[in-house]
Amino acid sequence: MSQVREVAQLGAEALRLQAKEVIDIHSAEIQEVIGDMFTTLADTNGVGLAAPQISASWRMMIIASRPSERYPYAPEMEPVLMSNPSFESVGNAREKDWEGCLSIPGIRAQVPRFTRIIVNYTSTAGESISQELEGFVARVFQHEYDHLDGLVYLDRVESNRDIISEGEFVKLMGSSVGT
Ligand code: NI
């Protein structure tokens, strides 16, 4: 049975490791991690989760964009597990927008990311998938991908002034409604 695992918090070693390639996605060990990732993410209001966030240092991540109080503008999509992902940008356009992270509660920051990317990954069924992502979903992909390389979004901010508290973020989002 899959279970909700503790989400590693900033400072935990697992978040700073280079995660390992998945060799056999059908192995019992990997299947257990995948089950726990889905169960753990479903227990949060996050839009993505990387395996290192449950202290499983494998190159796997879930993208699960859905509108919520945290991300009211997020498009709705079925959660997708991606193993051994890679990506390249389509053009060089980057956009700064707000991000948060289940491993770094209480704050938000503006992070520059490529707006359009082509991603490649292996699905849970073991198929090689290639697709283009843009906007918010492309942002979530790049955020989760960083976790596989031991990076967090704070490593990407251009200025400490782009980091704010969750409380101030909520005020900011509230004040922008209807304008
Ligand atoms: Ni994160």
PDB file of C-alpha atoms and ligand atoms in Angstrom:
ATOM      1  CA  MET A   1       0.000   0.000   0.000  1.00  0.00           C
ATOM      2  CA  SER A   2       1.301   3.405  -0.829  1.00  0.00           C
ATOM      3  CA  GLN A   3       1.532   5.922   1.952  1.00  0.00           C
ATOM      4  CA  VAL A   4       1.845   9.621   2.619  1.00  0.00           C
ATOM      5  CA  ARG A   5       5.505  10.339   3.259  1.00  0.00           C
ATOM      6  CA  GLU A   6       7.023  13.268   5.080  1.00  0.00           C
ATOM      7  CA  VAL A   7       8.001  16.077   2.688  1.00  0.00           C
ATOM      8  CA  ALA A   8      11.709  16.877   3.059  1.00  0.00           C
ATOM      9  CA  GLN A   9      12.255  20.453   4.221  1.00  0.00           C
ATOM     10  CA  LEU A  10      14.959  22.875   3.095  1.00  0.00           C
ATOM     11  CA  GLY A  11      18.175  21.861   4.814  1.00  0.00           C
ATOM     12  CA  ALA A  12      17.528  18.132   4.334  1.00  0.00           C
ATOM     13  CA  GLU A  13      20.365  16.466   2.442  1.00  0.00           C
ATOM     14  CA  ALA A  14      17.987  14.700   0.011  1.00  0.00           C
ATOM     15  CA  LEU A  15      17.060  18.068  -1.519  1.00  0.00           C
ATOM     16  CA  ARG A  16      20.672  18.826  -2.392  1.00  0.00           C
ATOM     17  CA  LEU A  17      21.688  15.549  -4.058  1.00  0.00           C
ATOM     18  CA  GLN A  18      21.973  14.783  -7.756  1.00  0.00           C
ATOM     19  CA  ALA A  19      19.186  12.205  -8.110  1.00  0.00           C
ATOM     20  CA  LYS A  20      19.887   8.854  -9.812  1.00  0.00           C
ATOM     21  CA  GLU A  21      18.590   7.785 -13.236  1.00  0.00           C
ATOM     22  CA  VAL A  22      15.716   5.302 -13.123  1.00  0.00           C
ATOM     23  CA  ILE A  23      16.902   2.093 -14.803  1.00  0.00           C
ATOM     24  CA  ASP A  24      13.806  -0.092 -14.387  1.00  0.00           C
ATOM     25  CA  ILE A  25      10.544   1.762 -13.849  1.00  0.00           C
ATOM     26  CA  HIS A  26       8.735  -1.544 -13.301  1.00  0.00           C
ATOM     27  CA  SER A  27      10.926  -2.605 -10.351  1.00  0.00           C
ATOM     28  CA  ALA A  28       9.185  -3.013  -6.997  1.00  0.00           C
ATOM     29  CA  GLU A  29      11.336  -0.321  -5.385  1.00  0.00           C
ATOM     30  CA  ILE A  30      10.528   2.300  -8.030  1.00  0.00           C
ATOM     31  CA  GLN A  31       6.841   1.356  -8.125  1.00  0.00           C
ATOM     32  CA  GLU A  32       6.650   1.866  -4.363  1.00  0.00           C
ATOM     33  CA  VAL A  33       8.252   5.318  -4.660  1.00  0.00           C
ATOM     34  CA  ILE A  34       5.825   6.265  -7.464  1.00  0.00           C
ATOM     35  CA  GLY A  35       2.813   5.185  -5.401  1.00  0.00           C
ATOM     36  CA  ASP A  36       4.048   7.163  -2.412  1.00  0.00           C
ATOM     37  CA  MET A  37       4.682  10.223  -4.594  1.00  0.00           C
ATOM     38  CA  PHE A  38       1.082  10.249  -5.879  1.00  0.00           C
ATOM     39  CA  THR A  39      -0.328   9.630  -2.399  1.00  0.00           C
ATOM     40  CA  THR A  40       1.864  12.291  -0.805  1.00  0.00           C
ATOM     41  CA  LEU A  41       1.060  14.890  -3.467  1.00  0.00           C
ATOM     42  CA  ALA A  42      -2.675  14.186  -3.209  1.00  0.00           C
ATOM     43  CA  ASP A  43      -2.384  14.932   0.525  1.00  0.00           C
ATOM     44  CA  THR A  44      -1.094  18.456  -0.212  1.00  0.00           C
ATOM     45  CA  ASN A  45      -2.322  21.370  -2.280  1.00  0.00           C
ATOM     46  CA  GLY A  46       0.818  21.283  -4.428  1.00  0.00           C
ATOM     47  CA  VAL A  47       0.914  21.243  -8.232  1.00  0.00           C
ATOM     48  CA  GLY A  48       3.994  19.071  -8.467  1.00  0.00           C
ATOM     49  CA  LEU A  49       6.331  16.846  -6.497  1.00  0.00           C
ATOM     50  CA  ALA A  50       9.807  15.481  -7.151  1.00  0.00           C
ATOM     51  CA  ALA A  51      10.981  12.146  -5.734  1.00  0.00           C
ATOM     52  CA  PRO A  52      13.803  13.782  -3.705  1.00  0.00           C
ATOM     53  CA  GLN A  53      11.087  15.670  -1.805  1.00  0.00           C
ATOM     54  CA  ILE A  54      10.068  12.367  -0.220  1.00  0.00           C
ATOM     55  CA  SER A  55      13.752  11.570   0.314  1.00  0.00           C
ATOM     56  CA  ALA A  56      13.826   9.152  -2.634  1.00  0.00           C
ATOM     57  CA  SER A  57      16.783  10.245  -4.723  1.00  0.00           C
ATOM     58  CA  TRP A  58      15.504   9.153  -8.144  1.00  0.00           C
ATOM     59  CA  ARG A  59      14.949  11.198 -11.319  1.00  0.00           C
ATOM     60  CA  MET A  60      11.153  11.158 -11.158  1.00  0.00           C
ATOM     61  CA  MET A  61       8.602  13.926 -10.759  1.00  0.00           C
ATOM     62  CA  ILE A  62       4.871  14.491 -10.951  1.00  0.00           C
ATOM     63  CA  ILE A  63       3.238  17.493 -12.564  1.00  0.00           C
ATOM     64  CA  ALA A  64      -0.328  17.992 -11.411  1.00  0.00           C
ATOM     65  CA  SER A  65      -1.472  21.431 -12.425  1.00  0.00           C
ATOM     66  CA  ARG A  66      -4.907  22.313 -11.064  1.00  0.00           C
ATOM     67  CA  PRO A  67      -6.548  25.539  -9.932  1.00  0.00           C
ATOM     68  CA  SER A  68      -6.422  25.996  -6.145  1.00  0.00           C
ATOM     69  CA  GLU A  69      -6.211  28.701  -3.524  1.00  0.00           C
ATOM     70  CA  ARG A  70      -2.421  28.512  -3.857  1.00  0.00           C
ATOM     71  CA  TYR A  71      -2.532  28.678  -7.677  1.00  0.00           C
ATOM     72  CA  PRO A  72      -5.897  30.078  -8.802  1.00  0.00           C
ATOM     73  CA  TYR A  73      -4.702  30.563 -12.390  1.00  0.00           C
ATOM     74  CA  ALA A  74      -3.347  27.018 -12.901  1.00  0.00           C
ATOM     75  CA  PRO A  75      -4.796  24.971 -15.789  1.00  0.00           C
ATOM     76  CA  GLU A  76      -6.503  21.675 -14.953  1.00  0.00           C
ATOM     77  CA  MET A  77      -4.663  18.503 -15.969  1.00  0.00           C
ATOM     78  CA  GLU A  78      -4.376  14.879 -14.896  1.00  0.00           C
ATOM     79  CA  PRO A  79      -1.312  14.285 -12.694  1.00  0.00           C
ATOM     80  CA  VAL A  80       1.530  12.943 -14.855  1.00  0.00           C
ATOM     81  CA  LEU A  81       4.560  11.052 -13.609  1.00  0.00           C
ATOM     82  CA  MET A  82       7.738  11.709 -15.589  1.00  0.00           C
ATOM     83  CA  SER A  83      10.855   9.627 -15.113  1.00  0.00           C
ATOM     84  CA  ASN A  84      14.329  10.550 -16.393  1.00  0.00           C
ATOM     85  CA  PRO A  85      12.982  13.838 -17.768  1.00  0.00           C
ATOM     86  CA  SER A  86      14.952  16.255 -19.902  1.00  0.00           C
ATOM     87  CA  PHE A  87      14.015  19.479 -21.657  1.00  0.00           C
ATOM     88  CA  GLU A  88      15.171  22.232 -23.932  1.00  0.00           C
ATOM     89  CA  SER A  89      13.774  25.698 -24.367  1.00  0.00           C
ATOM     90  CA  VAL A  90      11.957  26.799 -27.508  1.00  0.00           C
ATOM     91  CA  GLY A  91      13.618  30.152 -28.047  1.00  0.00           C
ATOM     92  CA  ASN A  92      15.142  32.100 -25.195  1.00  0.00           C
ATOM     93  CA  ALA A  93      12.092  33.895 -23.821  1.00  0.00           C
ATOM     94  CA  ARG A  94      11.884  33.839 -20.034  1.00  0.00           C
ATOM     95  CA  GLU A  95       9.204  35.157 -17.750  1.00  0.00           C
ATOM     96  CA  LYS A  96       9.283  35.927 -14.031  1.00  0.00           C
ATOM     97  CA  ASP A  97       6.352  34.652 -11.987  1.00  0.00           C
ATOM     98  CA  TRP A  98       5.543  33.441  -8.489  1.00  0.00           C
ATOM     99  CA  GLU A  99       6.567  30.044  -7.187  1.00  0.00           C
ATOM    100  CA  GLY A 100       6.314  28.255  -3.908  1.00  0.00           C
ATOM    101  CA  CYS A 101       7.544  24.867  -2.752  1.00  0.00           C
ATOM    102  CA  LEU A 102       6.216  22.245  -0.340  1.00  0.00           C
ATOM    103  CA  SER A 103       9.787  21.885   0.927  1.00  0.00           C
ATOM    104  CA  ILE A 104      10.034  25.607   1.741  1.00  0.00           C
ATOM    105  CA  PRO A 105       6.760  26.572   3.441  1.00  0.00           C
ATOM    106  CA  GLY A 106       5.821  30.127   4.324  1.00  0.00           C
ATOM    107  CA  ILE A 107       7.434  31.998   1.447  1.00  0.00           C
ATOM    108  CA  ARG A 108       7.009  32.757  -2.251  1.00  0.00           C
ATOM    109  CA  ALA A 109       9.372  34.218  -4.801  1.00  0.00           C
ATOM    110  CA  GLN A 110       9.434  35.446  -8.357  1.00  0.00           C
ATOM    111  CA  VAL A 111      11.522  33.141 -10.504  1.00  0.00           C
ATOM    112  CA  PRO A 112      12.586  33.532 -14.139  1.00  0.00           C
ATOM    113  CA  ARG A 113      11.805  30.438 -16.271  1.00  0.00           C
ATOM    114  CA  PHE A 114      11.649  29.609 -19.961  1.00  0.00           C
ATOM    115  CA  THR A 115       8.115  30.192 -21.227  1.00  0.00           C
ATOM    116  CA  ARG A 116       8.133  27.376 -23.829  1.00  0.00           C
ATOM    117  CA  ILE A 117       9.989  24.082 -23.577  1.00  0.00           C
ATOM    118  CA  ILE A 118      10.113  20.696 -25.281  1.00  0.00           C
ATOM    119  CA  VAL A 119      10.219  17.922 -22.701  1.00  0.00           C
ATOM    120  CA  ASN A 120      11.168  14.264 -22.985  1.00  0.00           C
ATOM    121  CA  TYR A 121      10.491  11.647 -20.341  1.00  0.00           C
ATOM    122  CA  THR A 122       9.568   8.022 -19.728  1.00  0.00           C
ATOM    123  CA  SER A 123       5.973   7.403 -18.640  1.00  0.00           C
ATOM    124  CA  THR A 124       4.843   4.980 -15.912  1.00  0.00           C
ATOM    125  CA  ALA A 125       4.047   2.531 -18.731  1.00  0.00           C
ATOM    126  CA  GLY A 126       7.683   2.750 -19.854  1.00  0.00           C
ATOM    127  CA  GLU A 127       6.946   4.754 -23.019  1.00  0.00           C
ATOM    128  CA  SER A 128       9.162   7.584 -24.278  1.00  0.00           C
ATOM    129  CA  ILE A 129       7.102  10.764 -24.464  1.00  0.00           C
ATOM    130  CA  SER A 130       7.980  14.085 -26.062  1.00  0.00           C
ATOM    131  CA  GLN A 131       5.751  17.118 -25.739  1.00  0.00           C
ATOM    132  CA  GLU A 132       5.752  20.878 -25.726  1.00  0.00           C
ATOM    133  CA  LEU A 133       4.793  22.735 -22.561  1.00  0.00           C
ATOM    134  CA  GLU A 134       4.242  26.426 -22.045  1.00  0.00           C
ATOM    135  CA  GLY A 135       3.371  28.963 -19.394  1.00  0.00           C
ATOM    136  CA  PHE A 136       2.437  27.707 -15.939  1.00  0.00           C
ATOM    137  CA  VAL A 137       2.892  24.009 -16.737  1.00  0.00           C
ATOM    138  CA  ALA A 138       6.339  24.668 -18.259  1.00  0.00           C
ATOM    139  CA  ARG A 139       7.172  26.551 -15.045  1.00  0.00           C
ATOM    140  CA  VAL A 140       6.095  23.643 -12.843  1.00  0.00           C
ATOM    141  CA  PHE A 141       8.191  21.270 -14.976  1.00  0.00           C
ATOM    142  CA  GLN A 142      11.331  23.412 -14.610  1.00  0.00           C
ATOM    143  CA  HIS A 143      10.741  23.795 -10.855  1.00  0.00           C
ATOM    144  CA  GLU A 144      10.403  20.028 -10.325  1.00  0.00           C
ATOM    145  CA  TYR A 145      13.275  19.277 -12.690  1.00  0.00           C
ATOM    146  CA  ASP A 146      15.576  21.451 -10.566  1.00  0.00           C
ATOM    147  CA  HIS A 147      14.811  19.241  -7.549  1.00  0.00           C
ATOM    148  CA  LEU A 148      16.387  16.314  -9.453  1.00  0.00           C
ATOM    149  CA  ASP A 149      19.633  18.268  -9.689  1.00  0.00           C
ATOM    150  CA  GLY A 150      19.684  19.299  -6.032  1.00  0.00           C
ATOM    151  CA  LEU A 151      18.416  22.811  -6.727  1.00  0.00           C
ATOM    152  CA  VAL A 152      15.504  24.714  -5.193  1.00  0.00           C
ATOM    153  CA  TYR A 153      13.701  27.703  -6.666  1.00  0.00           C
ATOM    154  CA  LEU A 154      15.425  30.118  -4.296  1.00  0.00           C
ATOM    155  CA  ASP A 155      18.660  29.278  -6.144  1.00  0.00           C
ATOM    156  CA  ARG A 156      17.066  30.872  -9.237  1.00  0.00           C
ATOM    157  CA  VAL A 157      15.797  34.197  -7.863  1.00  0.00           C
ATOM    158  CA  GLU A 158      17.480  37.283  -9.272  1.00  0.00           C
ATOM    159  CA  SER A 159      17.213  39.346  -6.097  1.00  0.00           C
ATOM    160  CA  ASN A 160      16.361  38.689  -2.457  1.00  0.00           C
ATOM    161  CA  ARG A 161      13.733  41.404  -2.906  1.00  0.00           C
ATOM    162  CA  ASP A 162      11.813  38.943  -5.096  1.00  0.00           C
ATOM    163  CA  ILE A 163      11.211  36.757  -1.997  1.00  0.00           C
ATOM    164  CA  ILE A 164       8.125  37.464   0.114  1.00  0.00           C
ATOM    165  CA  SER A 165       6.158  35.808   2.912  1.00  0.00           C
ATOM    166  CA  GLU A 166       3.149  33.608   2.152  1.00  0.00           C
ATOM    167  CA  GLY A 167       0.945  36.082   4.046  1.00  0.00           C
ATOM    168  CA  GLU A 168       2.051  38.985   1.850  1.00  0.00           C
ATOM    169  CA  PHE A 169       1.604  36.798  -1.240  1.00  0.00           C
ATOM    170  CA  VAL A 170      -2.016  36.082  -0.289  1.00  0.00           C
ATOM    171  CA  LYS A 171      -2.629  39.827   0.189  1.00  0.00           C
ATOM    172  CA  LEU A 172      -1.057  40.539  -3.182  1.00  0.00           C
ATOM    173  CA  MET A 173      -3.180  37.916  -4.976  1.00  0.00           C
ATOM    174  CA  GLY A 174      -6.322  39.097  -3.143  1.00  0.00           C
ATOM    175  CA  SER A 175      -5.760  42.679  -4.162  1.00  0.00           C
ATOM    176  CA  SER A 176      -5.277  41.747  -7.804  1.00  0.00           C
ATOM    177  CA  VAL A 177      -8.644  39.968  -8.073  1.00  0.00           C
ATOM    178  CA  GLY A 178     -11.003  41.940 -10.269  1.00  0.00           C
ATOM    179  CA  THR A 179      -8.447  44.438 -11.467  1.00  0.00           C
TER     180      THR A 179
HETATM  181 NI    NI B   1       9.527  22.379  -4.990  1.00  0.00          NI
END
